[in-house]
């Protein structure tokens, strides 16, 4: 094969490339490769090799076509096909989420060894410097054939760490809607899309994310949505680099030496913000208390209507902060925000001395409302009937639980945004209410391992 197809299309592109937007593409840990064949993967058009050419240093550059992507890459054939399957999976997630099909093809450049790609094989003067120093970037390309239609999106990405998947969410939003929303939203959702492989919506980010959340002071939702423009700083750096470029260099790649230590610092700062962005978007996407509200807000973002977060969540402002904080306290790989969503519907009431209250507590959920309003210092007698287990291969136990406290009934008292420390209960006994408020109860287990629990107990409560 000759390389003329790339040279000629690249020359044509460089004349009409219009950088409307540049999104720095950063992802942190390694994406889970095992998710490539996720249930979301679209079979649509089978990936097929369109062209191949030999780059410098013997690099073989190939072009593949799948249902939504035109992929230019130096990855070996098998890895290129896996990459395409992952990209299609992400577009499947995006199409399901934003309810709009992806129009046309998204052109992308995924480089395993970008140093061996000739300038002429790269689609944009910033492609090499973006891939080396940032990870990737998405740009828009004026759609010459149809003036009124949305611009086409194009991205370039280093072939690691889920960068291409992250960029593909930006590209989808631009191509489908022409907009991506505020920075915290667009980067958070790009990360959600990158790690969307599990149909259960369990937290599936690399463990380094979890370490990060445990090591740093928790951010509030208010802080995250008002964080400003992390990637705008990086985009500004890129624009300044382009502005510095002399006219003689037009059409060639920007030298890597144009990148500064200050640029690197901005990228590192943005990486940290991306983690907060992901955590908030993941939480709001999958917690059933807020998912539809968040989707509505997101639809307004990508439609350029830009409703405010504060307006959309005004009715549940303290509840959503309460639950997001709870999520960050207990986050781990495998955590399910759907199984741990707080029950705000059940209203608690005081229990007359001659009455008793019965409530079912299931093993595979977080804290569950009992409808009992406790009075601090008062004593309550309780008893459980039934059995449960804290894993597929774990033994059935009563609410006293097994070793290490797993499987034991525990309680917590919630009053407004205040939550007491959890306190051990068990199969039967008497406890003293540690605070005024609504009693919630659950089966003690690792917060990341609730889904495989089974069984339930009937908890009977009465005042002493
Ligand atoms: Zn991004």
Short mmCIF file of C-alpha atoms and ligand atoms in Angstrom, two decimals:
data_model
loop_
_atom_site.label_atom_id
_atom_site.label_comp_id
_atom_site.label_asym_id
_atom_site.label_seq_id
_atom_site.Cartn_x
_atom_site.Cartn_y
_atom_site.Cartn_z
CA UNK A 1 0.00 0.00 0.00
CA UNK A 2 1.23 3.50 -0.55
CA UNK A 3 0.81 6.34 1.86
CA UNK A 4 -0.66 8.82 -0.56
CA UNK A 5 -4.15 8.44 0.88
CA UNK A 6 -2.92 9.77 4.17
CA UNK A 7 -0.78 12.52 2.73
CA UNK A 8 -3.43 13.85 0.45
CA UNK A 9 -6.23 13.73 2.96
CA UNK A 10 -3.98 15.29 5.56
CA UNK A 11 -3.07 18.23 3.35
CA UNK A 12 -6.71 18.79 2.57
CA UNK A 13 -7.65 18.57 6.20
CA UNK A 14 -5.02 20.98 7.42
CA UNK A 15 -6.42 23.69 5.18
CA UNK A 16 -9.90 23.48 6.58
CA UNK A 17 -9.27 22.34 10.10
CA UNK A 18 -10.95 24.71 12.40
CA UNK A 19 -10.15 24.27 16.03
CA UNK A 20 -13.32 25.33 17.70
CA UNK A 21 -12.73 23.40 20.83
CA UNK A 22 -9.91 21.41 22.22
CA UNK A 23 -10.41 19.04 25.09
CA UNK A 24 -7.46 17.71 26.90
CA UNK A 25 -7.81 14.01 27.25
CA UNK A 26 -6.57 12.65 30.52
CA UNK A 27 -7.32 9.43 32.14
CA UNK A 28 -5.37 8.05 34.99
CA UNK A 29 -5.20 4.39 35.75
CA UNK A 30 -5.46 1.64 33.25
CA UNK A 31 -8.91 0.96 31.90
CA UNK A 32 -10.11 -2.54 32.51
CA UNK A 33 -9.24 -4.39 29.33
CA UNK A 34 -11.58 -7.22 30.22
CA UNK A 35 -14.51 -4.92 29.66
CA UNK A 36 -13.85 -4.69 25.95
CA UNK A 37 -16.42 -7.30 25.14
CA UNK A 38 -19.05 -5.77 27.40
CA UNK A 39 -22.72 -6.41 26.79
CA UNK A 40 -23.00 -2.88 25.45
CA UNK A 41 -20.69 -3.57 22.54
CA UNK A 42 -22.55 -3.00 19.31
CA UNK A 43 -22.11 -5.53 16.62
CA UNK A 44 -23.48 -3.23 13.88
CA UNK A 45 -20.76 -3.10 11.27
CA UNK A 46 -17.96 -5.57 11.79
CA UNK A 47 -14.60 -3.78 12.02
CA UNK A 48 -12.75 -4.02 8.77
CA UNK A 49 -9.33 -2.99 7.61
CA UNK A 50 -9.58 -0.20 5.06
CA UNK A 51 -5.97 0.64 4.33
CA UNK A 52 -2.47 0.15 5.62
CA UNK A 53 0.75 2.00 5.06
CA UNK A 54 4.31 1.95 6.32
CA UNK A 55 5.37 4.87 8.52
CA UNK A 56 8.88 5.78 9.57
CA UNK A 57 10.83 3.27 11.63
CA UNK A 58 8.85 0.54 9.99
CA UNK A 59 5.64 1.37 11.87
CA UNK A 60 2.62 -0.09 10.16
CA UNK A 61 -0.23 2.39 10.11
CA UNK A 62 -3.63 0.94 9.42
CA UNK A 63 -7.07 2.35 8.94
CA UNK A 64 -10.12 0.48 10.21
CA UNK A 65 -13.78 1.16 9.84
CA UNK A 66 -16.48 0.14 12.28
CA UNK A 67 -20.05 1.30 12.71
CA UNK A 68 -19.18 4.69 14.21
CA UNK A 69 -15.42 5.03 13.85
CA UNK A 70 -12.74 5.47 11.28
CA UNK A 71 -9.70 4.43 13.26
CA UNK A 72 -6.15 5.24 12.19
CA UNK A 73 -3.68 3.35 14.33
CA UNK A 74 -0.33 1.63 14.61
CA UNK A 75 -1.70 -0.95 17.02
CA UNK A 76 -1.33 -4.59 16.00
CA UNK A 77 -4.39 -5.90 14.22
CA UNK A 78 -5.85 -7.79 17.20
CA UNK A 79 -5.42 -4.83 19.54
CA UNK A 80 -6.88 -2.45 16.98
CA UNK A 81 -10.02 -4.56 16.81
CA UNK A 82 -10.26 -4.63 20.59
CA UNK A 83 -9.84 -0.85 20.63
CA UNK A 84 -12.65 -0.48 18.13
CA UNK A 85 -14.92 -2.75 20.16
CA UNK A 86 -14.27 -0.61 23.24
CA UNK A 87 -14.97 2.59 21.33
CA UNK A 88 -18.22 1.17 19.98
CA UNK A 89 -19.14 0.15 23.52
CA UNK A 90 -18.63 3.71 24.72
CA UNK A 91 -20.75 5.12 21.90
CA UNK A 92 -23.38 2.56 22.87
CA UNK A 93 -23.34 3.94 26.39
CA UNK A 94 -23.51 7.54 25.10
CA UNK A 95 -26.36 6.78 22.71
CA UNK A 96 -28.33 5.05 25.45
CA UNK A 97 -27.66 7.84 27.89
CA UNK A 98 -28.22 10.94 25.79
CA UNK A 99 -30.87 9.29 23.63
CA UNK A 100 -29.49 10.42 20.32
CA UNK A 101 -27.71 8.27 17.75
CA UNK A 102 -24.23 9.24 16.72
CA UNK A 103 -24.44 10.78 13.25
CA UNK A 104 -21.73 9.92 10.76
CA UNK A 105 -18.32 8.52 11.47
CA UNK A 106 -15.95 9.74 14.17
CA UNK A 107 -12.44 9.89 12.82
CA UNK A 108 -9.75 9.04 15.33
CA UNK A 109 -6.02 8.51 15.59
CA UNK A 110 -4.83 6.13 18.27
CA UNK A 111 -1.07 5.85 18.54
CA UNK A 112 0.88 3.17 20.32
CA UNK A 113 4.25 4.74 19.39
CA UNK A 114 3.52 8.23 18.17
CA UNK A 115 7.25 8.89 17.75
CA UNK A 116 7.23 6.63 14.73
CA UNK A 117 4.34 8.39 13.01
CA UNK A 118 5.37 10.84 10.28
CA UNK A 119 3.96 14.35 10.61
CA UNK A 120 1.98 13.81 7.47
CA UNK A 121 0.07 10.93 9.05
CA UNK A 122 -1.21 13.10 11.88
CA UNK A 123 -4.40 15.08 11.39
CA UNK A 124 -3.64 18.26 13.28
CA UNK A 125 -0.52 20.31 14.21
CA UNK A 126 -1.19 19.64 17.89
CA UNK A 127 -1.75 15.90 17.56
CA UNK A 128 1.75 14.76 18.52
CA UNK A 129 2.28 17.17 21.40
CA UNK A 130 -1.21 16.39 22.74
CA UNK A 131 -0.66 12.65 22.64
CA UNK A 132 2.79 12.83 24.22
CA UNK A 133 2.15 15.38 26.94
CA UNK A 134 -1.58 15.23 27.62
CA UNK A 135 -2.78 11.89 26.38
CA UNK A 136 -5.18 13.02 23.71
CA UNK A 137 -7.46 15.75 22.48
CA UNK A 138 -10.67 16.17 20.55
CA UNK A 139 -11.09 18.87 17.96
CA UNK A 140 -13.91 19.84 15.72
CA UNK A 141 -13.58 20.03 12.02
CA UNK A 142 -15.71 22.35 9.93
CA UNK A 143 -18.13 20.27 7.95
CA UNK A 144 -17.52 21.67 4.52
CA UNK A 145 -20.28 19.82 2.78
CA UNK A 146 -23.16 20.91 4.98
CA UNK A 147 -22.87 24.35 6.50
CA UNK A 148 -25.75 24.12 8.89
CA UNK A 149 -25.01 20.67 10.19
CA UNK A 150 -23.08 20.04 13.39
CA UNK A 151 -19.31 20.04 12.99
CA UNK A 152 -17.52 16.75 12.74
CA UNK A 153 -15.43 15.67 15.66
CA UNK A 154 -12.00 14.15 15.39
CA UNK A 155 -9.75 12.92 18.17
CA UNK A 156 -6.24 11.72 18.66
CA UNK A 157 -5.17 9.66 21.63
CA UNK A 158 -2.31 7.68 23.01
CA UNK A 159 -3.18 3.99 23.03
CA UNK A 160 -3.24 3.51 26.77
CA UNK A 161 -5.13 4.27 29.96
CA UNK A 162 -8.54 4.50 28.31
CA UNK A 163 -7.67 7.81 26.69
CA UNK A 164 -9.34 6.98 23.38
CA UNK A 165 -12.51 5.94 25.20
CA UNK A 166 -12.53 9.20 27.13
CA UNK A 167 -12.06 11.25 23.96
CA UNK A 168 -14.74 9.28 22.17
CA UNK A 169 -17.35 10.62 24.62
CA UNK A 170 -16.33 14.20 23.79
CA UNK A 171 -16.42 13.34 20.10
CA UNK A 172 -19.88 11.78 20.40
CA UNK A 173 -21.29 14.82 22.22
CA UNK A 174 -19.82 17.21 19.68
CA UNK A 175 -20.97 15.21 16.71
CA UNK A 176 -24.44 14.47 18.07
CA UNK A 177 -25.16 17.79 19.79
CA UNK A 178 -22.40 20.26 18.94
CA UNK A 179 -21.84 20.90 22.65
CA UNK A 180 -20.51 19.14 25.72
CA UNK A 181 -21.57 21.18 28.75
CA UNK A 182 -19.47 22.75 31.49
CA UNK A 183 -16.02 21.35 32.16
CA UNK A 184 -16.88 19.35 35.30
CA UNK A 185 -19.75 17.69 33.44
CA UNK A 186 -18.02 16.96 30.14
CA UNK A 187 -14.89 15.55 31.78
CA UNK A 188 -16.84 13.65 34.42
CA UNK A 189 -19.12 12.08 31.83
CA UNK A 190 -16.14 11.25 29.58
CA UNK A 191 -14.71 9.33 32.54
CA UNK A 192 -18.06 7.65 33.23
CA UNK A 193 -18.19 6.60 29.57
CA UNK A 194 -14.61 5.35 29.78
CA UNK A 195 -15.49 3.06 32.70
CA UNK A 196 -19.02 2.15 31.65
CA UNK A 197 -18.25 -1.48 30.84
CA UNK A 198 -20.13 -3.05 33.71
CA UNK A 199 -23.86 -3.39 33.26
CA UNK A 200 -24.30 -3.35 37.04
CA UNK A 201 -22.97 0.22 37.31
CA UNK A 202 -20.56 -0.87 40.00
CA UNK A 203 -17.63 1.47 40.55
CA UNK A 204 -15.12 0.22 37.99
CA UNK A 205 -12.34 2.79 38.10
CA UNK A 206 -8.73 1.78 38.80
CA UNK A 207 -7.92 1.29 42.50
CA UNK A 208 -5.66 4.36 42.32
CA UNK A 209 -8.83 6.46 42.10
CA UNK A 210 -10.08 5.00 45.35
CA UNK A 211 -6.71 5.62 47.01
CA UNK A 212 -6.93 9.21 45.83
CA UNK A 213 -10.37 9.76 47.38
CA UNK A 214 -9.22 8.25 50.66
CA UNK A 215 -6.07 10.36 50.77
CA UNK A 216 -7.62 13.73 50.01
CA UNK A 217 -10.16 15.92 51.82
CA UNK A 218 -13.61 15.25 50.43
CA UNK A 219 -14.96 17.84 48.03
CA UNK A 220 -18.57 18.93 48.14
CA UNK A 221 -20.83 18.98 45.12
CA UNK A 222 -20.90 22.74 45.33
CA UNK A 223 -17.10 22.85 45.08
CA UNK A 224 -17.02 20.50 42.10
CA UNK A 225 -19.68 22.19 40.00
CA UNK A 226 -18.10 25.58 40.61
CA UNK A 227 -14.56 24.40 39.90
CA UNK A 228 -14.25 26.42 36.72
CA UNK A 229 -12.28 25.33 33.76
CA UNK A 230 -9.49 22.87 34.35
CA UNK A 231 -9.16 21.79 30.76
CA UNK A 232 -9.74 25.31 29.52
CA UNK A 233 -6.31 26.09 31.00
CA UNK A 234 -4.80 23.28 28.99
CA UNK A 235 -6.68 24.32 25.88
CA UNK A 236 -5.33 27.82 26.40
CA UNK A 237 -1.81 26.42 26.59
CA UNK A 238 -2.38 24.63 23.31
CA UNK A 239 -3.76 27.74 21.68
CA UNK A 240 -0.74 29.71 22.82
CA UNK A 241 1.52 27.08 21.37
CA UNK A 242 -0.29 27.35 18.06
CA UNK A 243 0.00 31.14 18.19
CA UNK A 244 3.75 30.87 18.74
CA UNK A 245 4.17 28.62 15.77
CA UNK A 246 5.78 30.40 12.86
CA UNK A 247 3.97 30.44 9.57
CA UNK A 248 6.77 28.41 7.97
CA UNK A 249 5.84 25.52 10.16
CA UNK A 250 2.23 25.45 9.16
CA UNK A 251 1.16 21.98 8.20
CA UNK A 252 3.81 20.37 10.36
CA UNK A 253 3.63 19.09 13.87
CA UNK A 254 4.31 21.51 16.70
CA UNK A 255 7.70 20.58 18.22
CA UNK A 256 7.46 18.78 21.54
CA UNK A 257 9.89 21.33 22.99
CA UNK A 258 7.12 23.91 22.98
CA UNK A 259 5.63 22.18 26.01
CA UNK A 260 6.60 23.78 29.33
CA UNK A 261 6.78 22.68 32.94
CA UNK A 262 3.87 24.99 33.64
CA UNK A 263 1.82 23.07 31.08
CA UNK A 264 2.71 19.83 32.83
CA UNK A 265 1.58 21.31 36.13
CA UNK A 266 -1.79 22.25 34.60
CA UNK A 267 -2.23 18.72 33.31
CA UNK A 268 -1.50 17.27 36.74
CA UNK A 269 -4.02 19.60 38.36
CA UNK A 270 -6.63 18.71 35.77
CA UNK A 271 -6.06 15.00 36.41
CA UNK A 272 -7.04 15.44 40.03
CA UNK A 273 -10.13 17.39 39.10
CA UNK A 274 -11.13 14.68 36.63
CA UNK A 275 -11.34 12.22 39.51
CA UNK A 276 -13.72 14.46 41.42
CA UNK A 277 -15.68 15.04 38.22
CA UNK A 278 -15.96 11.31 37.63
CA UNK A 279 -17.09 10.63 41.18
CA UNK A 280 -19.89 13.17 41.02
CA UNK A 281 -21.09 12.17 37.57
CA UNK A 282 -20.98 8.46 38.39
CA UNK A 283 -22.91 9.04 41.60
CA UNK A 284 -25.56 11.16 39.89
CA UNK A 285 -25.86 8.88 36.86
CA UNK A 286 -26.59 5.75 38.84
CA UNK A 287 -28.20 6.78 42.13
CA UNK A 288 -31.93 6.33 41.42
CA UNK A 289 -32.81 9.28 43.67
CA UNK A 290 -31.07 11.68 41.28
CA UNK A 291 -30.51 9.89 37.96
CA UNK A 292 -33.46 11.33 36.06
CA UNK A 293 -32.85 14.83 37.37
CA UNK A 294 -29.19 14.59 36.38
CA UNK A 295 -30.01 13.24 32.95
CA UNK A 296 -32.40 16.15 32.41
CA UNK A 297 -29.70 18.59 33.45
CA UNK A 298 -27.21 16.89 31.14
CA UNK A 299 -29.62 17.06 28.23
CA UNK A 300 -29.84 20.80 28.80
CA UNK A 301 -26.03 21.05 28.91
CA UNK A 302 -25.47 19.30 25.60
CA UNK A 303 -28.38 21.20 24.06
CA UNK A 304 -26.72 24.46 25.08
CA UNK A 305 -29.66 25.43 27.28
CA UNK A 306 -27.40 25.35 30.32
CA UNK A 307 -29.83 25.03 33.19
CA UNK A 308 -28.01 25.58 36.44
CA UNK A 309 -27.13 22.70 38.71
CA UNK A 310 -28.40 24.63 41.71
CA UNK A 311 -31.81 25.18 40.10
CA UNK A 312 -32.19 21.59 39.00
CA UNK A 313 -31.25 20.18 42.41
CA UNK A 314 -32.75 22.92 44.60
CA UNK A 315 -35.48 20.64 46.01
CA UNK A 316 -33.00 18.00 47.12
CA UNK A 317 -29.96 20.16 47.80
CA UNK A 318 -28.97 18.82 51.21
CA UNK A 319 -30.04 15.27 50.48
CA UNK A 320 -27.80 15.02 47.42
CA UNK A 321 -24.82 16.46 49.32
CA UNK A 322 -25.52 14.02 52.16
CA UNK A 323 -25.57 11.01 49.85
CA UNK A 324 -22.58 12.13 47.79
CA UNK A 325 -20.56 12.55 50.98
CA UNK A 326 -21.68 9.07 52.08
CA UNK A 327 -20.56 7.70 48.71
CA UNK A 328 -17.10 9.21 49.08
CA UNK A 329 -16.78 7.88 52.64
CA UNK A 330 -17.40 4.32 51.53
CA UNK A 331 -16.21 4.28 47.94
CA UNK A 332 -14.33 1.27 46.63
CA UNK A 333 -14.10 -0.76 43.46
CA UNK A 334 -17.41 -2.60 43.22
CA UNK A 335 -19.43 -0.07 45.25
CA UNK A 336 -23.02 0.27 44.00
CA UNK A 337 -24.69 3.66 44.39
CA UNK A 338 -27.98 2.08 43.34
CA UNK A 339 -27.90 -0.44 46.21
CA UNK A 340 -26.91 2.16 48.77
CA UNK A 341 -29.29 4.96 47.77
CA UNK A 342 -30.96 6.56 50.76
CA UNK A 343 -34.69 6.10 51.33
CA UNK A 344 -36.12 9.61 51.67
CA UNK A 345 -39.70 8.53 51.06
CA UNK A 346 -40.41 6.53 54.22
CA UNK A 347 -41.32 8.94 56.99
CA UNK A 348 -40.46 8.03 60.59
CA UNK A 349 -42.84 8.34 63.48
CA UNK A 350 -42.65 7.79 67.23
CA UNK A 351 -43.78 4.46 68.55
CA UNK A 352 -46.38 4.35 71.35
CA UNK A 353 -45.32 2.06 74.21
CA UNK A 354 -48.11 -0.41 73.58
CA UNK A 355 -47.32 -0.78 69.87
CA UNK A 356 -44.64 -2.63 67.97
CA UNK A 357 -43.24 -2.00 64.54
CA UNK A 358 -42.09 -4.57 62.02
CA UNK A 359 -39.90 -3.93 59.01
CA UNK A 360 -38.06 -6.19 56.56
CA UNK A 361 -34.33 -5.59 56.20
CA UNK A 362 -32.72 -7.19 53.15
CA UNK A 363 -29.09 -8.27 53.03
CA UNK A 364 -28.14 -6.87 49.62
CA UNK A 365 -28.77 -3.18 50.30
CA UNK A 366 -27.21 -0.38 52.30
CA UNK A 367 -29.04 1.28 55.19
CA UNK A 368 -32.81 0.87 54.95
CA UNK A 369 -35.49 3.03 56.55
CA UNK A 370 -37.34 1.47 59.50
CA UNK A 371 -39.95 4.26 59.82
CA UNK A 372 -39.10 4.44 63.54
CA UNK A 373 -38.35 7.90 64.98
CA UNK A 374 -35.97 7.41 67.89
CA UNK A 375 -35.69 9.66 70.93
CA UNK A 376 -32.15 10.09 72.21
CA UNK A 377 -31.55 8.21 75.45
CA UNK A 378 -34.67 6.05 75.22
CA UNK A 379 -34.36 2.28 75.14
CA UNK A 380 -35.79 0.05 72.43
CA UNK A 381 -36.16 -3.71 72.42
CA UNK A 382 -35.72 -5.52 69.11
CA UNK A 383 -35.88 -9.03 67.73
CA UNK A 384 -35.16 -10.47 64.28
CA UNK A 385 -36.59 -13.46 62.45
CA UNK A 386 -35.16 -14.83 59.27
CA UNK A 387 -31.75 -15.58 57.81
CA UNK A 388 -29.35 -14.09 55.33
CA UNK A 389 -25.87 -14.49 53.97
CA UNK A 390 -23.13 -12.10 52.88
CA UNK A 391 -21.95 -13.88 49.75
CA UNK A 392 -22.85 -16.69 47.38
CA UNK A 393 -20.64 -19.18 49.14
CA UNK A 394 -21.12 -17.86 52.67
CA UNK A 395 -23.24 -19.71 55.25
CA UNK A 396 -26.69 -18.55 56.18
CA UNK A 397 -26.75 -16.76 59.53
CA UNK A 398 -29.30 -15.02 61.67
CA UNK A 399 -28.97 -11.30 62.36
CA UNK A 400 -26.22 -11.96 64.91
CA UNK A 401 -23.96 -12.55 61.90
CA UNK A 402 -20.84 -14.61 61.56
CA UNK A 403 -17.15 -14.02 62.02
CA UNK A 404 -15.79 -10.46 62.00
CA UNK A 405 -19.26 -9.04 62.39
CA UNK A 406 -20.26 -9.73 58.81
CA UNK A 407 -23.95 -10.51 58.59
CA UNK A 408 -24.76 -8.73 61.83
CA UNK A 409 -27.66 -6.28 61.95
CA UNK A 410 -26.37 -2.72 62.42
CA UNK A 411 -28.22 0.54 62.90
CA UNK A 412 -27.62 4.21 62.30
CA UNK A 413 -29.64 7.33 63.13
CA UNK A 414 -30.25 9.99 60.50
CA UNK A 415 -31.65 13.40 61.25
CA UNK A 416 -31.54 15.93 58.45
CA UNK A 417 -28.00 15.99 57.14
CA UNK A 418 -26.68 14.48 60.39
CA UNK A 419 -25.80 10.81 60.60
CA UNK A 420 -24.78 9.02 63.78
CA UNK A 421 -22.01 6.48 63.95
CA UNK A 422 -23.25 3.02 63.03
CA UNK A 423 -23.92 0.83 66.05
CA UNK A 424 -24.04 -2.94 66.31
CA UNK A 425 -27.36 -4.61 66.94
CA UNK A 426 -27.73 -8.33 66.35
CA UNK A 427 -30.41 -10.97 66.53
CA UNK A 428 -32.22 -9.58 69.57
CA UNK A 429 -31.64 -7.26 72.51
CA UNK A 430 -32.11 -3.74 73.81
CA UNK A 431 -30.34 -0.61 72.60
CA UNK A 432 -30.29 2.99 73.74
CA UNK A 433 -30.92 5.53 71.00
CA UNK A 434 -27.71 7.54 70.54
CA UNK A 435 -29.55 10.50 69.01
CA UNK A 436 -32.93 11.80 67.95
CA UNK A 437 -33.78 10.76 64.43
CA UNK A 438 -34.82 8.07 61.97
CA UNK A 439 -33.47 4.57 62.58
CA UNK A 440 -31.97 2.90 59.51
CA UNK A 441 -30.66 -0.67 59.54
CA UNK A 442 -28.64 -2.97 57.33
CA UNK A 443 -26.77 -6.25 57.19
CA UNK A 444 -23.13 -5.57 57.99
CA UNK A 445 -20.84 -6.32 55.04
CA UNK A 446 -18.09 -4.69 53.02
CA UNK A 447 -19.64 -1.76 51.22
CA UNK A 448 -18.23 -2.99 47.92
CA UNK A 449 -19.70 -6.47 48.27
CA UNK A 450 -23.40 -6.01 48.85
CA UNK A 451 -24.65 -7.29 45.50
CA UNK A 452 -24.03 -10.97 46.14
CA UNK A 453 -25.80 -10.99 49.50
CA UNK A 454 -29.10 -12.80 49.86
CA UNK A 455 -31.94 -13.19 52.30
CA UNK A 456 -33.68 -10.85 54.71
CA UNK A 457 -34.83 -10.60 58.30
CA UNK A 458 -38.00 -9.20 59.82
CA UNK A 459 -37.01 -6.69 62.48
CA UNK A 460 -39.53 -6.13 65.28
CA UNK A 461 -39.10 -3.01 67.42
CA UNK A 462 -40.85 -1.64 70.47
CA UNK A 463 -40.05 0.93 73.14
CA UNK A 464 -39.02 -0.34 76.56
ZN1 LIG B 1 -11.66 15.19 28.36
#
